[in-house]
Amino acid sequence: MTQLIKQIAAEAVAAGKPCDIITGTVISVKPLKIKVSQKLTLSEDFLILGRNVSDYETEITLSGGFGRVKATVHNAMKKGDTAVMIRQAGGQRYLVIDKVVV
């Protein structure tokens, strides 16, 4: 009986699509589209972008008496980039956490 309960629980978790790490290829930047497989292309509506894949402003300190200055880090996804994503449970939203550097 215990073994059967464990099996049912394991199958329920598998059917619920717990989060997975997946990769995809950026096929369009504006609007952002990432192709995961031949049957699945994700649009912006399904993507949450992390800081590692976005342009952002930050403050940096320059030596030589310049002090703190604002700088823009250009990290936005580009066509052809390979995105590393975490799929939320249920498979409806994807957090783009980084891109693969070859």
PDB file of N, CA and C in Angstrom:
ATOM      1  N   MET A   1       0.821  -1.197   0.000  1.00  0.00           N
ATOM      2  CA  MET A   1       0.000   0.000   0.000  1.00  0.00           C
ATOM      3  C   MET A   1       0.867   1.265   0.000  1.00  0.00           C
ATOM      4  N   THR A   2       1.912   1.275   0.823  1.00  0.00           N
ATOM      5  CA  THR A   2       2.815   2.425   0.899  1.00  0.00           C
ATOM      6  C   THR A   2       3.487   2.664  -0.440  1.00  0.00           C
ATOM      7  N   GLN A   3       3.923   1.596  -1.083  1.00  0.00           N
ATOM      8  CA  GLN A   3       4.581   1.710  -2.390  1.00  0.00           C
ATOM      9  C   GLN A   3       3.630   2.304  -3.426  1.00  0.00           C
ATOM     10  N   LEU A   4       2.375   1.913  -3.399  1.00  0.00           N
ATOM     11  CA  LEU A   4       1.386   2.425  -4.331  1.00  0.00           C
ATOM     12  C   LEU A   4       1.161   3.919  -4.116  1.00  0.00           C
ATOM     13  N   ILE A   5       1.107   4.351  -2.872  1.00  0.00           N
ATOM     14  CA  ILE A   5       0.933   5.781  -2.563  1.00  0.00           C
ATOM     15  C   ILE A   5       2.127   6.579  -3.068  1.00  0.00           C
ATOM     16  N   LYS A   6       3.340   6.045  -2.863  1.00  0.00           N
ATOM     17  CA  LYS A   6       4.545   6.725  -3.354  1.00  0.00           C
ATOM     18  C   LYS A   6       4.512   6.846  -4.878  1.00  0.00           C
ATOM     19  N   GLN A   7       4.089   5.794  -5.553  1.00  0.00           N
ATOM     20  CA  GLN A   7       4.023   5.817  -7.014  1.00  0.00           C
ATOM     21  C   GLN A   7       2.998   6.838  -7.499  1.00  0.00           C
ATOM     22  N   ILE A   8       1.838   6.889  -6.862  1.00  0.00           N
ATOM     23  CA  ILE A   8       0.800   7.850  -7.241  1.00  0.00           C
ATOM     24  C   ILE A   8       1.296   9.279  -7.023  1.00  0.00           C
ATOM     25  N   ALA A   9       1.979   9.521  -5.909  1.00  0.00           N
ATOM     26  CA  ALA A   9       2.514  10.857  -5.619  1.00  0.00           C
ATOM     27  C   ALA A   9       3.562  11.255  -6.655  1.00  0.00           C
ATOM     28  N   ALA A  10       4.445  10.321  -7.010  1.00  0.00           N
ATOM     29  CA  ALA A  10       5.481  10.600  -8.007  1.00  0.00           C
ATOM     30  C   ALA A  10       4.869  10.921  -9.361  1.00  0.00           C
ATOM     31  N   GLU A  11       3.847  10.194  -9.748  1.00  0.00           N
ATOM     32  CA  GLU A  11       3.178  10.451 -11.019  1.00  0.00           C
ATOM     33  C   GLU A  11       2.441  11.790 -11.006  1.00  0.00           C
ATOM     34  N   ALA A  12       1.881  12.166  -9.863  1.00  0.00           N
ATOM     35  CA  ALA A  12       1.182  13.449  -9.755  1.00  0.00           C
ATOM     36  C   ALA A  12       2.165  14.606  -9.911  1.00  0.00           C
ATOM     37  N   VAL A  13       3.345  14.485  -9.305  1.00  0.00           N
ATOM     38  CA  VAL A  13       4.369  15.524  -9.440  1.00  0.00           C
ATOM     39  C   VAL A  13       4.833  15.617 -10.884  1.00  0.00           C
ATOM     40  N   ALA A  14       5.083  14.487 -11.520  1.00  0.00           N
ATOM     41  CA  ALA A  14       5.529  14.479 -12.918  1.00  0.00           C
ATOM     42  C   ALA A  14       4.474  15.083 -13.835  1.00  0.00           C
ATOM     43  N   ALA A  15       3.220  14.808 -13.570  1.00  0.00           N
ATOM     44  CA  ALA A  15       2.134  15.347 -14.395  1.00  0.00           C
ATOM     45  C   ALA A  15       1.961  16.834 -14.186  1.00  0.00           C
ATOM     46  N   GLY A  16       2.363  17.340 -13.032  1.00  0.00           N
ATOM     47  CA  GLY A  16       2.223  18.762 -12.719  1.00  0.00           C
ATOM     48  C   GLY A  16       3.299  19.624 -13.333  1.00  0.00           C
ATOM     49  N   LYS A  17       4.241  19.043 -14.042  1.00  0.00           N
ATOM     50  CA  LYS A  17       5.337  19.753 -14.683  1.00  0.00           C
ATOM     51  C   LYS A  17       6.072  20.670 -13.711  1.00  0.00           C
ATOM     52  N   PRO A  18       6.783  20.102 -12.730  1.00  0.00           N
ATOM     53  CA  PRO A  18       7.576  20.965 -11.850  1.00  0.00           C
ATOM     54  C   PRO A  18       8.613  21.706 -12.688  1.00  0.00           C
ATOM     55  N   CYS A  19       9.224  22.722 -12.141  1.00  0.00           N
ATOM     56  CA  CYS A  19      10.119  23.555 -12.949  1.00  0.00           C
ATOM     57  C   CYS A  19      11.260  22.733 -13.541  1.00  0.00           C
ATOM     58  N   ASP A  20      11.634  23.099 -14.749  1.00  0.00           N
ATOM     59  CA  ASP A  20      12.726  22.458 -15.475  1.00  0.00           C
ATOM     60  C   ASP A  20      13.646  23.543 -16.011  1.00  0.00           C
ATOM     61  N   ILE A  21      14.910  23.197 -16.198  1.00  0.00           N
ATOM     62  CA  ILE A  21      15.846  24.100 -16.863  1.00  0.00           C
ATOM     63  C   ILE A  21      15.876  23.695 -18.326  1.00  0.00           C
ATOM     64  N   ILE A  22      15.611  24.662 -19.205  1.00  0.00           N
ATOM     65  CA  ILE A  22      15.586  24.381 -20.638  1.00  0.00           C
ATOM     66  C   ILE A  22      16.348  25.480 -21.378  1.00  0.00           C
ATOM     67  N   THR A  23      16.694  25.211 -22.617  1.00  0.00           N
ATOM     68  CA  THR A  23      17.351  26.209 -23.454  1.00  0.00           C
ATOM     69  C   THR A  23      16.522  26.456 -24.703  1.00  0.00           C
ATOM     70  N   GLY A  24      16.745  27.603 -25.297  1.00  0.00           N
ATOM     71  CA  GLY A  24      16.076  27.952 -26.534  1.00  0.00           C
ATOM     72  C   GLY A  24      16.912  28.967 -27.293  1.00  0.00           C
ATOM     73  N   THR A  25      16.592  29.173 -28.547  1.00  0.00           N
ATOM     74  CA  THR A  25      17.334  30.099 -29.407  1.00  0.00           C
ATOM     75  C   THR A  25      16.495  31.331 -29.693  1.00  0.00           C
ATOM     76  N   VAL A  26      17.095  32.509 -29.510  1.00  0.00           N
ATOM     77  CA  VAL A  26      16.404  33.763 -29.808  1.00  0.00           C
ATOM     78  C   VAL A  26      16.266  33.873 -31.322  1.00  0.00           C
ATOM     79  N   ILE A  27      15.009  33.974 -31.780  1.00  0.00           N
ATOM     80  CA  ILE A  27      14.769  34.089 -33.227  1.00  0.00           C
ATOM     81  C   ILE A  27      14.297  35.490 -33.603  1.00  0.00           C
ATOM     82  N   SER A  28      13.913  36.295 -32.594  1.00  0.00           N
ATOM     83  CA  SER A  28      13.471  37.662 -32.834  1.00  0.00           C
ATOM     84  C   SER A  28      13.713  38.470 -31.560  1.00  0.00           C
ATOM     85  N   VAL A  29      14.108  39.733 -31.736  1.00  0.00           N
ATOM     86  CA  VAL A  29      14.378  40.586 -30.574  1.00  0.00           C
ATOM     87  C   VAL A  29      13.208  41.517 -30.284  1.00  0.00           C
ATOM     88  N   LYS A  30      12.641  42.129 -31.296  1.00  0.00           N
ATOM     89  CA  LYS A  30      11.492  43.036 -31.119  1.00  0.00           C
ATOM     90  C   LYS A  30      10.388  42.611 -32.055  1.00  0.00           C
ATOM     91  N   PRO A  31       9.419  41.879 -31.572  1.00  0.00           N
ATOM     92  CA  PRO A  31       9.226  41.402 -30.200  1.00  0.00           C
ATOM     93  C   PRO A  31      10.123  40.196 -29.930  1.00  0.00           C
ATOM     94  N   LEU A  32      10.462  40.008 -28.652  1.00  0.00           N
ATOM     95  CA  LEU A  32      11.320  38.895 -28.262  1.00  0.00           C
ATOM     96  C   LEU A  32      10.585  37.572 -28.445  1.00  0.00           C
ATOM     97  N   LYS A  33      11.232  36.646 -29.171  1.00  0.00           N
ATOM     98  CA  LYS A  33      10.701  35.297 -29.366  1.00  0.00           C
ATOM     99  C   LYS A  33      11.855  34.318 -29.224  1.00  0.00           C
ATOM    100  N   ILE A  34      11.609  33.257 -28.455  1.00  0.00           N
ATOM    101  CA  ILE A  34      12.623  32.239 -28.225  1.00  0.00           C
ATOM    102  C   ILE A  34      12.060  30.890 -28.660  1.00  0.00           C
ATOM    103  N   LYS A  35      12.779  30.235 -29.564  1.00  0.00           N
ATOM    104  CA  LYS A  35      12.350  28.930 -30.072  1.00  0.00           C
ATOM    105  C   LYS A  35      12.965  27.833 -29.198  1.00  0.00           C
ATOM    106  N   VAL A  36      12.084  27.039 -28.590  1.00  0.00           N
ATOM    107  CA  VAL A  36      12.508  25.955 -27.704  1.00  0.00           C
ATOM    108  C   VAL A  36      12.593  24.642 -28.482  1.00  0.00           C
ATOM    109  N   SER A  37      11.639  24.420 -29.363  1.00  0.00           N
ATOM    110  CA  SER A  37      11.619  23.220 -30.199  1.00  0.00           C
ATOM    111  C   SER A  37      10.871  23.564 -31.477  1.00  0.00           C
ATOM    112  N   GLN A  38      10.766  22.597 -32.380  1.00  0.00           N
ATOM    113  CA  GLN A  38      10.051  22.865 -33.628  1.00  0.00           C
ATOM    114  C   GLN A  38       8.592  23.203 -33.366  1.00  0.00           C
ATOM    115  N   LYS A  39       8.040  22.691 -32.273  1.00  0.00           N
ATOM    116  CA  LYS A  39       6.630  22.913 -31.977  1.00  0.00           C
ATOM    117  C   LYS A  39       6.389  24.054 -30.994  1.00  0.00           C
ATOM    118  N   LEU A  40       7.435  24.566 -30.343  1.00  0.00           N
ATOM    119  CA  LEU A  40       7.235  25.564 -29.292  1.00  0.00           C
ATOM    120  C   LEU A  40       8.129  26.777 -29.478  1.00  0.00           C
ATOM    121  N   THR A  41       7.497  27.934 -29.726  1.00  0.00           N
ATOM    122  CA  THR A  41       8.184  29.217 -29.755  1.00  0.00           C
ATOM    123  C   THR A  41       7.511  30.105 -28.717  1.00  0.00           C
ATOM    124  N   LEU A  42       8.313  30.669 -27.816  1.00  0.00           N
ATOM    125  CA  LEU A  42       7.793  31.491 -26.721  1.00  0.00           C
ATOM    126  C   LEU A  42       7.825  32.965 -27.098  1.00  0.00           C
ATOM    127  N   SER A  43       6.714  33.654 -26.873  1.00  0.00           N
ATOM    128  CA  SER A  43       6.650  35.096 -27.102  1.00  0.00           C
ATOM    129  C   SER A  43       6.863  35.815 -25.776  1.00  0.00           C
ATOM    130  N   GLU A  44       6.970  37.139 -25.839  1.00  0.00           N
ATOM    131  CA  GLU A  44       7.208  37.956 -24.642  1.00  0.00           C
ATOM    132  C   GLU A  44       6.176  37.712 -23.545  1.00  0.00           C
ATOM    133  N   ASP A  45       4.959  37.369 -23.919  1.00  0.00           N
ATOM    134  CA  ASP A  45       3.898  37.152 -22.935  1.00  0.00           C
ATOM    135  C   ASP A  45       4.233  36.032 -21.954  1.00  0.00           C
ATOM    136  N   PHE A  46       5.080  35.097 -22.372  1.00  0.00           N
ATOM    137  CA  PHE A  46       5.408  33.939 -21.547  1.00  0.00           C
ATOM    138  C   PHE A  46       6.788  34.034 -20.911  1.00  0.00           C
ATOM    139  N   LEU A  47       7.506  35.152 -21.132  1.00  0.00           N
ATOM    140  CA  LEU A  47       8.884  35.284 -20.680  1.00  0.00           C
ATOM    141  C   LEU A  47       9.030  36.318 -19.570  1.00  0.00           C
ATOM    142  N   ILE A  48       9.837  35.979 -18.585  1.00  0.00           N
ATOM    143  CA  ILE A  48      10.251  36.903 -17.537  1.00  0.00           C
ATOM    144  C   ILE A  48      11.761  37.024 -17.683  1.00  0.00           C
ATOM    145  N   LEU A  49      12.259  38.240 -17.875  1.00  0.00           N
ATOM    146  CA  LEU A  49      13.687  38.421 -18.128  1.00  0.00           C
ATOM    147  C   LEU A  49      14.439  38.770 -16.854  1.00  0.00           C
ATOM    148  N   GLY A  50      15.530  38.050 -16.614  1.00  0.00           N
ATOM    149  CA  GLY A  50      16.416  38.358 -15.498  1.00  0.00           C
ATOM    150  C   GLY A  50      17.394  39.457 -15.892  1.00  0.00           C
ATOM    151  N   ARG A  51      18.102  39.967 -14.915  1.00  0.00           N
ATOM    152  CA  ARG A  51      19.047  41.063 -15.143  1.00  0.00           C
ATOM    153  C   ARG A  51      20.174  40.657 -16.095  1.00  0.00           C
ATOM    154  N   ASN A  52      20.566  39.386 -16.076  1.00  0.00           N
ATOM    155  CA  ASN A  52      21.666  38.934 -16.938  1.00  0.00           C
ATOM    156  C   ASN A  52      21.333  38.961 -18.418  1.00  0.00           C
ATOM    157  N   VAL A  53      20.066  39.150 -18.758  1.00  0.00           N
ATOM    158  CA  VAL A  53      19.668  39.158 -20.170  1.00  0.00           C
ATOM    159  C   VAL A  53      18.938  40.451 -20.532  1.00  0.00           C
ATOM    160  N   SER A  54      19.182  41.494 -19.761  1.00  0.00           N
ATOM    161  CA  SER A  54      18.531  42.792 -19.982  1.00  0.00           C
ATOM    162  C   SER A  54      19.567  43.899 -19.949  1.00  0.00           C
ATOM    163  N   ASP A  55      19.306  44.977 -20.685  1.00  0.00           N
ATOM    164  CA  ASP A  55      20.112  46.184 -20.537  1.00  0.00           C
ATOM    165  C   ASP A  55      19.709  46.839 -19.223  1.00  0.00           C
ATOM    166  N   TYR A  56      20.674  47.382 -18.477  1.00  0.00           N
ATOM    167  CA  TYR A  56      20.347  48.072 -17.236  1.00  0.00           C
ATOM    168  C   TYR A  56      21.409  49.112 -16.912  1.00  0.00           C
ATOM    169  N   GLU A  57      21.016  50.080 -16.098  1.00  0.00           N
ATOM    170  CA  GLU A  57      21.922  51.121 -15.642  1.00  0.00           C
ATOM    171  C   GLU A  57      22.433  50.780 -14.263  1.00  0.00           C
ATOM    172  N   THR A  58      23.706  51.105 -14.035  1.00  0.00           N
ATOM    173  CA  THR A  58      24.303  50.893 -12.724  1.00  0.00           C
ATOM    174  C   THR A  58      25.338  51.976 -12.472  1.00  0.00           C
ATOM    175  N   GLU A  59      25.802  52.086 -11.248  1.00  0.00           N
ATOM    176  CA  GLU A  59      26.872  53.027 -10.925  1.00  0.00           C
ATOM    177  C   GLU A  59      28.161  52.254 -10.772  1.00  0.00           C
ATOM    178  N   ILE A  60      29.235  52.817 -11.322  1.00  0.00           N
ATOM    179  CA  ILE A  60      30.551  52.210 -11.187  1.00  0.00           C
ATOM    180  C   ILE A  60      31.520  53.274 -10.694  1.00  0.00           C
ATOM    181  N   THR A  61      32.625  52.835 -10.127  1.00  0.00           N
ATOM    182  CA  THR A  61      33.661  53.751  -9.663  1.00  0.00           C
ATOM    183  C   THR A  61      34.837  53.659 -10.614  1.00  0.00           C
ATOM    184  N   LEU A  62      35.242  54.803 -11.148  1.00  0.00           N
ATOM    185  CA  LEU A  62      36.394  54.872 -12.050  1.00  0.00           C
ATOM    186  C   LEU A  62      37.598  55.386 -11.279  1.00  0.00           C
ATOM    187  N   SER A  63      38.749  54.779 -11.534  1.00  0.00           N
ATOM    188  CA  SER A  63      39.965  55.255 -10.885  1.00  0.00           C
ATOM    189  C   SER A  63      40.424  56.547 -11.553  1.00  0.00           C
ATOM    190  N   GLY A  64      41.345  57.224 -10.939  1.00  0.00           N
ATOM    191  CA  GLY A  64      41.875  58.454 -11.514  1.00  0.00           C
ATOM    192  C   GLY A  64      41.086  59.686 -11.127  1.00  0.00           C
ATOM    193  N   GLY A  65      40.332  59.602 -10.036  1.00  0.00           N
ATOM    194  CA  GLY A  65      39.618  60.770  -9.540  1.00  0.00           C
ATOM    195  C   GLY A  65      38.270  61.028 -10.185  1.00  0.00           C
ATOM    196  N   PHE A  66      37.787  60.118 -10.993  1.00  0.00           N
ATOM    197  CA  PHE A  66      36.479  60.312 -11.627  1.00  0.00           C
ATOM    198  C   PHE A  66      35.326  59.992 -10.683  1.00  0.00           C
ATOM    199  N   GLY A  67      35.574  59.173  -9.670  1.00  0.00           N
ATOM    200  CA  GLY A  67      34.526  58.835  -8.714  1.00  0.00           C
ATOM    201  C   GLY A  67      33.469  57.922  -9.310  1.00  0.00           C
ATOM    202  N   ARG A  68      32.253  58.045  -8.745  1.00  0.00           N
ATOM    203  CA  ARG A  68      31.133  57.200  -9.190  1.00  0.00           C
ATOM    204  C   ARG A  68      30.456  57.833 -10.404  1.00  0.00           C
ATOM    205  N   VAL A  69      30.241  57.004 -11.410  1.00  0.00           N
ATOM    206  CA  VAL A  69      29.537  57.461 -12.608  1.00  0.00           C
ATOM    207  C   VAL A  69      28.488  56.425 -12.985  1.00  0.00           C
ATOM    208  N   LYS A  70      27.451  56.873 -13.679  1.00  0.00           N
ATOM    209  CA  LYS A  70      26.434  55.943 -14.174  1.00  0.00           C
ATOM    210  C   LYS A  70      26.922  55.329 -15.479  1.00  0.00           C
ATOM    211  N   ALA A  71      26.613  54.042 -15.627  1.00  0.00           N
ATOM    212  CA  ALA A  71      26.988  53.329 -16.844  1.00  0.00           C
ATOM    213  C   ALA A  71      25.835  52.415 -17.237  1.00  0.00           C
ATOM    214  N   THR A  72      25.684  52.191 -18.527  1.00  0.00           N
ATOM    215  CA  THR A  72      24.681  51.256 -19.023  1.00  0.00           C
ATOM    216  C   THR A  72      25.367  49.962 -19.408  1.00  0.00           C
ATOM    217  N   VAL A  73      24.852  48.854 -18.886  1.00  0.00           N
ATOM    218  CA  VAL A  73      25.351  47.532 -19.237  1.00  0.00           C
ATOM    219  C   VAL A  73      24.426  46.991 -20.323  1.00  0.00           C
ATOM    220  N   HIS A  74      25.008  46.668 -21.466  1.00  0.00           N
ATOM    221  CA  HIS A  74      24.233  46.191 -22.607  1.00  0.00           C
ATOM    222  C   HIS A  74      24.268  44.660 -22.621  1.00  0.00           C
ATOM    223  N   ASN A  75      23.271  44.052 -21.968  1.00  0.00           N
ATOM    224  CA  ASN A  75      23.189  42.596 -21.843  1.00  0.00           C
ATOM    225  C   ASN A  75      21.964  42.021 -22.534  1.00  0.00           C
ATOM    226  N   ALA A  76      21.211  42.823 -23.252  1.00  0.00           N
ATOM    227  CA  ALA A  76      19.960  42.351 -23.860  1.00  0.00           C
ATOM    228  C   ALA A  76      20.218  41.177 -24.794  1.00  0.00           C
ATOM    229  N   MET A  77      19.206  40.329 -24.919  1.00  0.00           N
ATOM    230  CA  MET A  77      19.297  39.180 -25.813  1.00  0.00           C
ATOM    231  C   MET A  77      19.422  39.654 -27.261  1.00  0.00           C
ATOM    232  N   LYS A  78      20.207  38.912 -28.037  1.00  0.00           N
ATOM    233  CA  LYS A  78      20.374  39.203 -29.456  1.00  0.00           C
ATOM    234  C   LYS A  78      19.944  37.974 -30.256  1.00  0.00           C
ATOM    235  N   LYS A  79      19.554  38.217 -31.492  1.00  0.00           N
ATOM    236  CA  LYS A  79      19.148  37.117 -32.370  1.00  0.00           C
ATOM    237  C   LYS A  79      20.293  36.110 -32.455  1.00  0.00           C
ATOM    238  N   GLY A  80      19.951  34.845 -32.273  1.00  0.00           N
ATOM    239  CA  GLY A  80      20.944  33.781 -32.326  1.00  0.00           C
ATOM    240  C   GLY A  80      21.468  33.358 -30.963  1.00  0.00           C
ATOM    241  N   ASP A  81      21.244  34.176 -29.916  1.00  0.00           N
ATOM    242  CA  ASP A  81      21.675  33.802 -28.564  1.00  0.00           C
ATOM    243  C   ASP A  81      20.943  32.546 -28.105  1.00  0.00           C
ATOM    244  N   THR A  82      21.610  31.751 -27.290  1.00  0.00           N
ATOM    245  CA  THR A  82      20.974  30.600 -26.657  1.00  0.00           C
ATOM    246  C   THR A  82      20.595  30.993 -25.239  1.00  0.00           C
ATOM    247  N   ALA A  83      19.304  31.000 -24.962  1.00  0.00           N
ATOM    248  CA  ALA A  83      18.780  31.407 -23.661  1.00  0.00           C
ATOM    249  C   ALA A  83      18.690  30.207 -22.730  1.00  0.00           C
ATOM    250  N   VAL A  84      19.037  30.433 -21.465  1.00  0.00           N
ATOM    251  CA  VAL A  84      18.866  29.431 -20.418  1.00  0.00           C
ATOM    252  C   VAL A  84      17.659  29.865 -19.602  1.00  0.00           C
ATOM    253  N   MET A  85      16.671  28.980 -19.483  1.00  0.00           N
ATOM    254  CA  MET A  85      15.404  29.343 -18.844  1.00  0.00           C
ATOM    255  C   MET A  85      15.000  28.320 -17.800  1.00  0.00           C
ATOM    256  N   ILE A  86      14.216  28.798 -16.845  1.00  0.00           N
ATOM    257  CA  ILE A  86      13.571  27.918 -15.871  1.00  0.00           C
ATOM    258  C   ILE A  86      12.082  28.000 -16.139  1.00  0.00           C
ATOM    259  N   ARG A  87      11.473  26.846 -16.384  1.00  0.00           N
ATOM    260  CA  ARG A  87      10.033  26.802 -16.621  1.00  0.00           C
ATOM    261  C   ARG A  87       9.322  26.684 -15.284  1.00  0.00           C
ATOM    262  N   GLN A  88       8.356  27.574 -15.057  1.00  0.00           N
ATOM    263  CA  GLN A  88       7.578  27.510 -13.828  1.00  0.00           C
ATOM    264  C   GLN A  88       6.708  26.266 -13.825  1.00  0.00           C
ATOM    265  N   ALA A  89       6.310  25.860 -12.636  1.00  0.00           N
ATOM    266  CA  ALA A  89       5.411  24.719 -12.519  1.00  0.00           C
ATOM    267  C   ALA A  89       4.168  24.976 -13.366  1.00  0.00           C
ATOM    268  N   GLY A  90       3.765  24.002 -14.140  1.00  0.00           N
ATOM    269  CA  GLY A  90       2.620  24.150 -15.029  1.00  0.00           C
ATOM    270  C   GLY A  90       3.012  24.538 -16.434  1.00  0.00           C
ATOM    271  N   GLY A  91       4.222  25.048 -16.625  1.00  0.00           N
ATOM    272  CA  GLY A  91       4.736  25.327 -17.954  1.00  0.00           C
ATOM    273  C   GLY A  91       4.190  26.555 -18.647  1.00  0.00           C
ATOM    274  N   GLN A  92       3.601  27.508 -17.910  1.00  0.00           N
ATOM    275  CA  GLN A  92       3.009  28.674 -18.551  1.00  0.00           C
ATOM    276  C   GLN A  92       3.969  29.862 -18.672  1.00  0.00           C
ATOM    277  N   ARG A  93       4.918  29.993 -17.761  1.00  0.00           N
ATOM    278  CA  ARG A  93       5.849  31.122 -17.779  1.00  0.00           C
ATOM    279  C   ARG A  93       7.283  30.598 -17.691  1.00  0.00           C
ATOM    280  N   TYR A  94       8.204  31.351 -18.279  1.00  0.00           N
ATOM    281  CA  TYR A  94       9.602  30.953 -18.330  1.00  0.00           C
ATOM    282  C   TYR A  94      10.462  32.125 -17.858  1.00  0.00           C
ATOM    283  N   LEU A  95      11.320  31.873 -16.877  1.00  0.00           N
ATOM    284  CA  LEU A  95      12.260  32.875 -16.391  1.00  0.00           C
ATOM    285  C   LEU A  95      13.560  32.706 -17.163  1.00  0.00           C
ATOM    286  N   VAL A  96      13.927  33.733 -17.948  1.00  0.00           N
ATOM    287  CA  VAL A  96      15.165  33.686 -18.719  1.00  0.00           C
ATOM    288  C   VAL A  96      16.256  34.178 -17.782  1.00  0.00           C
ATOM    289  N   ILE A  97      17.141  33.250 -17.362  1.00  0.00           N
ATOM    290  CA  ILE A  97      18.123  33.595 -16.330  1.00  0.00           C
ATOM    291  C   ILE A  97      19.488  33.967 -16.889  1.00  0.00           C
ATOM    292  N   ASP A  98      19.820  33.496 -18.070  1.00  0.00           N
ATOM    293  CA  ASP A  98      21.136  33.791 -18.609  1.00  0.00           C
ATOM    294  C   ASP A  98      21.181  33.374 -20.073  1.00  0.00           C
ATOM    295  N   LYS A  99      22.333  33.587 -20.682  1.00  0.00           N
ATOM    296  CA  LYS A  99      22.544  33.108 -22.038  1.00  0.00           C
ATOM    297  C   LYS A  99      23.850  32.324 -22.081  1.00  0.00           C
ATOM    298  N   VAL A 100      23.895  31.356 -22.964  1.00  0.00           N
ATOM    299  CA  VAL A 100      25.057  30.486 -23.087  1.00  0.00           C
ATOM    300  C   VAL A 100      26.137  31.234 -23.847  1.00  0.00           C
ATOM    301  N   VAL A 101      27.357  31.197 -23.310  1.00  0.00           N
ATOM    302  CA  VAL A 101      28.503  31.816 -23.987  1.00  0.00           C
ATOM    303  C   VAL A 101      29.402  30.687 -24.481  1.00  0.00           C
ATOM    304  N   VAL A 102      29.674  30.722 -25.765  1.00  0.00           N
ATOM    305  CA  VAL A 102      30.456  29.638 -26.355  1.00  0.00           C
ATOM    306  C   VAL A 102      31.893  30.065 -26.516  1.00  0.00           C
TER     307      VAL A 102
END
